[in-house]
Amino acid sequence: MDTEFFELSDYKKTGEISLSDEEKLIKAATILREGGLVAFPTETVYGLGGNALLKEASRNIYAAKGRPSDNPLIVHVADMESIEPLVKEIPRQARVLAKRFWPGPLTMIMEKSPKVPYETTGGLETVAIRMPSDKAALEFIRLAGVPVAGPSANTSGRPSPTTALHVKEDLNGRIDAIIDGGATGIGVESTIVDVSGDEPVLLRPGAITLEMLEACLKEDVDIDPALEKPMDSSVHPKAPGMKYRHYAPKAPMVIVQGDFYEGCDGIEDGMKIYEELMKIVNAVKALVNENAAPGKRIGIICSDETWEYYFEKGAKLPKEKVYKTEAIDIRSIGSRKDEKSIAHNLYAVLRSFDDENIDYIIAEGVDPRKLGYAIMNRMQKAAAQHIIRV
Ligand code: TXA
Ligand code: MG
C-alpha cells in the first residue's frame, strides 16, 4: 500500500491552519470517512485514526499496529454533541471534567451505546473518549464527520510517535495516509480516568495530573491498583493496554531513582537535592563500569542538572547535550525544573537509542509527582519495571 503524506506546512510554521493545509485535511478526512487509516497529530502523541463506527476500520488498525485486539481504542471527537450517540449517558463527573479539561489531554471511560462496535472497544461494554486540543486534530475530526478511533500511531511495543517521521518509520506502507503537523507538544499519552462507576478511577497518568483531577472534581480519585503494583500479575489493569510492555526501546533499560522526594519540594531545595542527584550520578557511573564490554554501547539518559557531572572537571562540554563515543551515548532528556521538557523529549530519546543500536540503557529517574508521575510510569514500562533505588 502507498502511504500518502499530507504536510501541514503552514500549520507547522505558524500554528494556524491555512487554506492549503485545509485542503490537505479535507483529503485526509475523506480517506478516513471512507474506511481508510490516517495517522494524525494530537497535542500528546500521533494517533492512528480510523472511522470508529466501522468494524472493518478498527480491525485494520489492530492489523497495522500489530496490536492485540483485546486492547481497546480511544475514540476522538471534536465536540460534545458527538459524544451523546456513543454512550449510554454522560456521567456527572464527565461533564465537570470535560468543562475544565476538554479539549485537552484527558480520556474518559464511559458506558458505551450499541452504536460503538465491540471491535473498537476490544469487546468491552465501555468506551474511551477524548477531545484533543491540537487544532489540526480537531479540524481533521470535524471534517471527517465521524468519531475517530485512534490508538497511538506506533507499531505495538515501540515508543509512541511524537513526530510524523516516527509514524513513517513504523507504519509506512501499512496505512493510507499520514498528516504531518510537526512535533507534538506534550509528548506522553493522555491521562485516562474511568468515570463509568461511582468513584472516578485513574487508569493512566498524563499531563492532566491526579492533583488537577481531584481539585476539579472536589473528591478523591482512586488509582487503579495495577498502576501502583505493576509487577504483581494477580492485578489486572482496567485499561488493558497498560499490561503490555509498552513504550519500549529495543535495548534493555534500567532506571536509577533517588529518594529525595518525600517531604521536600523539588529541585529548589539546593544542597539536599544536589546530594541526591550526585548519588544517582555515581550509581549510573558504577553501572556503566559494571556493564562495559568490548563492542557494547551503553546509552545514558541524564538531565540538564546532572549532565556536566558525567564529564571530567574542566572538560569542554558539547552544547547539544548529546555526547557519543564507541562505548557510550549520553543524552540529557531536559531540565528537572521543567518536567514538560522531559515529557516532550522522552519517546524521541528512546527511539534515538534504537537508531544508534544501543545495547543497554541507564536512565536517571525524575521526581514522581505531578507530571513526573506520568513520566516515571512510561519510563518504568520502557524498563520493564527494572528500577534501582539509591
Ligand atoms: O494521548 C492519547 O491518548 C493518544 C492520542 C492518539 O489520543 N492515544 C493513545 O491510545 O495513547 P492508545 O491506544 O495507545 O492507548 C489507549 C489506552 C490503552 O491502554 C487502552 O487499554 C485504554 O486506553 N482503553 C481504551 N478503551 C478503554 C476502556 N473502555 N476501558 C479501559 N481502558 C481503555
Ligand atoms: Mg499506545
XYZ file of C-alpha atoms and ligand atoms in Angstrom:
424
model
C 0.000 0.000 0.000
C 1.272 3.504 -0.808
C 1.067 5.839 2.159
C 0.106 9.403 1.195
C 1.744 12.309 3.044
C -0.080 15.486 3.903
C 2.353 18.007 5.320
C 0.605 20.922 7.012
C 3.472 23.276 6.169
C 1.810 26.481 7.312
C 0.427 24.941 10.487
C 3.914 23.727 11.350
C 5.313 27.242 10.936
C 2.549 29.405 12.382
C 0.244 27.149 14.394
C -2.615 28.305 12.169
C -4.331 26.193 9.511
C -4.033 27.926 6.114
C -6.230 27.313 3.086
C -3.710 24.925 1.579
C -3.445 22.995 4.874
C -7.240 22.857 4.982
C -7.313 21.273 1.509
C -4.935 18.570 2.691
C -7.030 17.948 5.797
C -10.143 17.604 3.623
C -8.428 14.927 1.513
C -7.196 13.068 4.596
C -10.622 13.270 6.273
C -12.277 11.831 3.154
C -9.894 8.871 3.211
C -10.789 8.223 6.846
C -14.534 8.576 6.407
C -14.439 6.029 3.587
C -12.782 3.437 5.790
C -9.077 4.216 5.356
C -6.459 4.635 8.089
C -4.913 8.074 8.610
C -2.273 8.980 11.205
C -2.846 12.433 12.710
C -1.072 14.735 15.166
C -2.533 15.498 18.590
C -1.116 17.521 21.498
C 0.061 14.283 23.197
C 1.332 11.795 20.580
C 0.353 10.915 16.999
C -2.820 8.838 16.660
C -3.656 6.203 14.070
C -7.177 7.163 13.036
C -9.969 5.078 11.595
C -13.754 5.505 11.479
C -14.748 4.366 14.993
C -18.167 3.215 13.807
C -16.791 0.798 11.195
C -15.758 -2.649 12.477
C -13.501 -3.098 9.495
C -11.575 0.112 10.215
C -10.915 -0.915 13.811
C -9.797 -4.376 12.706
C -7.428 -2.766 10.224
C -5.973 -0.560 12.967
C -5.061 -3.619 15.050
C -3.543 -5.274 11.998
C -1.475 -2.225 11.005
C -0.095 -1.792 14.540
C 0.349 -5.494 15.170
C -1.681 -4.876 18.315
C -3.639 -7.469 20.301
C -7.331 -6.918 19.574
C -8.356 -7.052 23.253
C -6.677 -3.691 23.705
C -9.427 -1.101 23.152
C -9.048 2.087 21.103
C -9.665 5.682 22.159
C -12.493 7.394 20.278
C -11.704 11.012 19.396
C -14.421 13.628 18.939
C -14.406 17.339 18.112
C -17.454 18.459 20.115
C -19.751 17.404 22.980
C -22.722 16.680 20.695
C -20.792 13.873 19.016
C -20.450 12.028 22.330
C -24.115 11.526 23.106
C -24.760 8.836 20.465
C -21.663 6.902 21.606
C -22.512 6.453 25.302
C -25.403 5.318 27.489
C -25.166 8.531 29.454
C -22.614 11.207 30.161
C -21.872 10.834 33.900
C -21.856 13.946 36.086
C -18.101 13.720 36.662
C -17.517 13.508 32.931
C -19.379 16.756 32.397
C -17.422 18.523 35.121
C -14.059 17.270 33.832
C -14.990 17.953 30.196
C -15.879 21.533 31.011
C -12.494 22.103 32.601
C -10.116 19.944 30.548
C -11.616 19.448 27.082
C -10.416 19.901 24.508
C -7.216 18.503 26.033
C -5.071 15.530 27.061
C -7.768 13.695 29.024
C -9.546 10.461 28.064
C -12.688 9.374 29.900
C -14.154 5.873 30.081
C -17.963 5.707 29.900
C -20.541 3.003 29.244
C -20.881 2.537 25.508
C -24.034 2.647 23.393
C -24.835 -0.138 20.877
C -23.644 2.182 18.122
C -19.981 1.639 19.045
C -18.794 -1.734 17.705
C -17.037 -4.167 20.051
C -14.160 -4.161 17.572
C -13.471 -0.575 18.683
C -13.773 -1.268 22.429
C -11.857 -4.549 22.426
C -15.027 -6.381 23.464
C -15.716 -4.108 26.467
C -19.061 -2.524 27.428
C -17.261 0.771 27.961
C -15.718 3.211 25.524
C -12.772 5.604 25.936
C -13.485 9.125 24.680
C -11.186 12.085 24.176
C -11.479 15.539 22.638
C -7.927 16.574 21.684
C -6.891 20.234 21.762
C -4.478 20.216 18.827
C -6.064 22.471 16.203
C -5.198 20.209 13.286
C -6.598 17.180 15.135
C -9.866 18.964 15.902
C -10.255 20.181 12.332
C -9.444 16.735 10.937
C -12.051 15.052 13.171
C -14.624 17.751 12.381
C -14.050 17.324 8.636
C -14.238 13.519 8.907
C -17.729 13.933 10.339
C -17.400 10.637 12.251
C -15.838 9.738 15.601
C -12.195 8.801 15.049
C -10.825 5.671 16.728
C -7.163 6.251 17.383
C -4.538 4.407 19.352
C -1.019 5.828 19.290
C 0.395 5.520 15.757
C 3.350 3.262 16.588
C 3.982 -0.397 15.938
C 2.784 -2.209 19.046
C 5.572 -2.300 21.654
C 7.572 0.668 20.318
C 7.598 4.088 21.973
C 4.651 6.267 20.910
C 5.406 8.602 17.989
C 5.856 12.294 18.692
C 6.727 13.271 15.103
C 5.357 12.295 11.682
C 8.777 10.780 10.952
C 8.344 8.344 13.872
C 4.987 7.324 12.380
C 6.608 6.840 8.989
C 9.357 4.648 10.490
C 6.741 2.339 11.993
C 3.781 2.373 9.616
C 4.886 3.470 6.130
C 3.212 1.217 3.549
C 0.780 -0.173 6.143
C -1.682 2.740 6.353
C -3.359 5.052 3.827
C -2.053 8.428 4.929
C -0.027 10.426 7.442
C -0.808 14.040 8.365
C 2.388 15.845 9.377
C 1.591 18.613 11.830
C 5.074 18.842 13.375
C 6.334 17.580 16.734
C 3.676 17.063 19.390
C 3.753 19.376 22.403
C 3.199 17.185 25.460
C 4.910 14.003 24.322
C 3.227 11.442 26.618
C -0.225 9.956 26.116
C -3.391 11.413 27.629
C -4.499 10.864 31.209
C -7.179 8.153 31.363
C -9.885 8.330 34.021
C -12.734 5.865 34.349
C -15.979 7.686 35.149
C -18.265 4.737 34.399
C -18.595 3.697 38.071
C -19.488 5.551 41.276
C -15.927 6.611 42.047
C -13.626 8.065 39.409
C -10.520 5.915 38.884
C -7.209 6.959 37.330
C -6.112 4.290 34.833
C -3.163 6.067 33.189
C -1.348 9.182 34.448
C -0.735 12.027 31.996
C -0.467 15.799 31.678
C -3.789 16.288 33.475
C -2.435 15.193 36.841
C -4.179 13.377 39.679
C -3.970 16.598 41.695
C -5.711 18.520 38.887
C -8.496 15.917 38.591
C -9.150 15.905 42.335
C -9.127 19.685 42.580
C -11.618 19.933 39.732
C -13.978 17.193 40.976
C -13.612 18.209 44.637
C -13.385 14.498 45.506
C -10.747 11.781 45.723
C -9.810 9.959 42.571
C -8.868 6.313 43.111
C -5.789 4.885 41.471
C -6.091 1.630 39.556
C -4.115 -0.886 41.686
C -2.296 -2.031 38.562
C -0.620 1.403 38.393
C 0.814 1.062 41.868
C 1.817 -2.593 41.761
C 2.642 -3.233 38.148
C 4.786 -6.268 38.905
C 2.066 -8.270 40.615
C 0.492 -10.452 37.948
C -2.589 -11.088 40.089
C -3.611 -7.446 39.499
C -5.333 -6.925 36.166
C -5.208 -3.365 34.898
C -8.577 -1.868 33.965
C -7.011 -0.276 30.910
C -5.981 -3.438 29.073
C -3.229 -1.584 27.231
C -1.379 -0.939 30.487
C -0.460 -4.605 30.865
C 1.755 -4.819 27.826
C 5.457 -3.944 27.834
C 4.643 -0.689 26.144
C 6.723 2.286 25.180
C 9.718 0.074 24.920
C 13.084 0.739 23.360
C 14.870 -2.242 21.779
C 17.604 -2.375 24.416
C 17.002 -3.476 27.997
C 16.758 -0.469 30.286
C 17.287 0.250 33.969
C 16.231 3.319 35.959
C 18.272 4.745 38.822
C 15.928 6.547 41.180
C 16.725 8.780 44.147
C 14.646 9.185 47.318
C 14.693 12.921 47.772
C 11.041 13.447 47.063
C 9.253 12.790 50.325
C 8.740 15.993 52.240
C 10.966 18.224 50.172
C 9.704 20.337 47.408
C 11.509 19.672 44.229
C 14.718 20.810 42.764
C 14.850 24.179 44.545
C 15.950 22.534 47.802
C 19.581 23.256 46.956
C 22.064 21.130 48.899
C 19.825 18.151 49.649
C 18.855 17.823 46.019
C 22.468 18.178 44.909
C 23.481 15.319 47.186
C 20.696 13.097 45.913
C 21.497 13.895 42.305
C 25.137 13.014 42.915
C 24.064 9.674 44.409
C 22.149 8.983 41.209
C 25.059 10.065 39.003
C 27.513 7.887 40.923
C 25.204 4.875 40.723
C 24.793 5.414 36.985
C 28.570 5.612 36.547
C 29.042 2.425 38.578
C 26.508 0.645 36.355
C 28.346 1.855 33.270
C 31.587 0.359 34.591
C 29.898 -2.903 35.526
C 28.260 -3.297 32.136
C 31.003 -2.055 29.851
C 32.267 -4.668 27.370
C 34.072 -4.547 24.034
C 31.654 -3.761 21.193
C 28.847 -2.943 23.627
C 27.233 0.519 23.554
C 25.593 1.952 26.645
C 23.025 4.756 26.448
C 22.649 7.154 29.388
C 19.597 9.350 29.913
C 20.542 12.218 32.215
C 19.142 15.696 32.875
C 20.354 19.261 32.299
C 21.166 19.437 36.016
C 23.399 16.343 36.053
C 24.847 16.469 32.515
C 28.147 18.106 33.461
C 28.948 15.501 36.150
C 29.402 12.799 33.522
C 32.466 14.648 32.229
C 35.885 15.270 33.700
C 36.117 18.546 35.634
C 37.080 21.325 33.253
C 36.234 19.304 30.115
C 34.715 21.239 27.221
C 31.062 20.214 27.157
C 29.144 19.725 23.907
C 26.410 22.367 23.515
C 23.788 19.979 22.191
C 23.693 17.843 25.365
C 24.359 14.726 23.310
C 27.752 13.029 23.562
C 28.670 9.861 21.699
C 31.670 7.549 21.649
C 32.093 3.915 20.572
C 31.179 2.820 24.081
C 28.601 5.344 25.310
C 25.864 7.715 24.196
C 24.882 10.292 26.838
C 21.821 12.478 26.322
C 20.091 14.985 28.529
C 16.354 14.488 28.381
C 15.583 18.015 29.616
C 15.545 20.080 32.781
C 14.226 18.772 36.085
C 12.898 22.285 36.688
C 10.733 21.933 33.574
C 9.205 18.468 33.554
C 7.257 19.378 30.441
C 10.541 19.353 28.535
C 11.277 15.850 29.843
C 7.852 14.501 28.828
C 8.249 16.171 25.449
C 11.630 14.513 24.764
C 11.183 11.090 26.373
C 9.995 8.981 23.436
C 12.281 10.669 20.900
C 15.281 9.884 23.127
C 14.217 6.239 23.476
C 13.784 5.995 19.709
C 17.181 7.572 19.067
C 18.761 4.846 21.188
C 17.075 2.310 18.907
C 18.556 4.080 15.870
C 22.002 4.156 17.481
C 21.894 0.403 18.206
C 22.410 0.909 21.904
C 22.699 -2.369 23.830
C 21.829 -1.202 27.323
C 20.101 1.946 28.610
C 20.611 3.515 32.021
C 18.199 6.332 32.891
C 18.064 8.759 35.783
C 14.641 8.822 37.449
C 12.679 12.063 37.963
C 10.505 13.420 40.770
C 7.493 11.091 40.552
C 4.833 13.634 41.434
C 2.504 15.625 39.175
C 3.647 15.312 35.550
C 6.585 13.275 36.883
C 4.088 10.531 37.756
C 3.281 10.111 34.049
C 6.957 10.302 33.074
C 8.007 7.651 35.621
C 5.056 5.446 34.602
C 6.255 5.447 30.970
C 9.917 5.061 31.924
C 9.136 2.101 34.189
C 7.251 0.420 31.360
C 10.141 1.014 29.000
C 12.412 -0.517 31.635
C 10.024 -3.443 32.263
C 9.956 -2.246 35.922
C 13.709 -2.627 36.326
C 14.474 0.085 38.877
C 17.376 0.592 41.273
C 16.832 2.884 44.271
C 19.815 4.756 45.695
O -2.912 10.635 24.090
C -3.518 9.628 23.761
O -4.377 9.091 24.492
C -3.196 9.022 22.382
C -3.694 10.007 21.332
C -3.567 9.465 19.940
O -5.018 10.371 21.607
N -3.799 7.739 22.231
C -3.367 6.648 22.906
O -4.032 5.477 22.588
O -2.476 6.666 23.698
P -3.526 4.033 22.971
O -4.420 3.107 22.237
O -2.114 3.870 22.690
O -3.878 3.865 24.455
C -5.215 3.708 24.836
C -5.302 3.167 26.221
C -4.941 1.707 26.299
O -4.142 1.495 27.445
C -6.310 1.046 26.455
O -6.240 -0.151 27.146
C -7.104 2.097 27.202
O -6.663 3.286 26.636
N -8.559 1.982 26.981
C -9.233 2.227 25.846
N -10.537 1.951 25.989
C -10.700 1.540 27.268
C -11.829 1.105 28.042
N -13.033 1.043 27.522
N -11.606 0.760 29.318
C -10.367 0.824 29.866
N -9.273 1.229 29.172
C -9.442 1.571 27.901
Mg -0.231 3.268 22.609
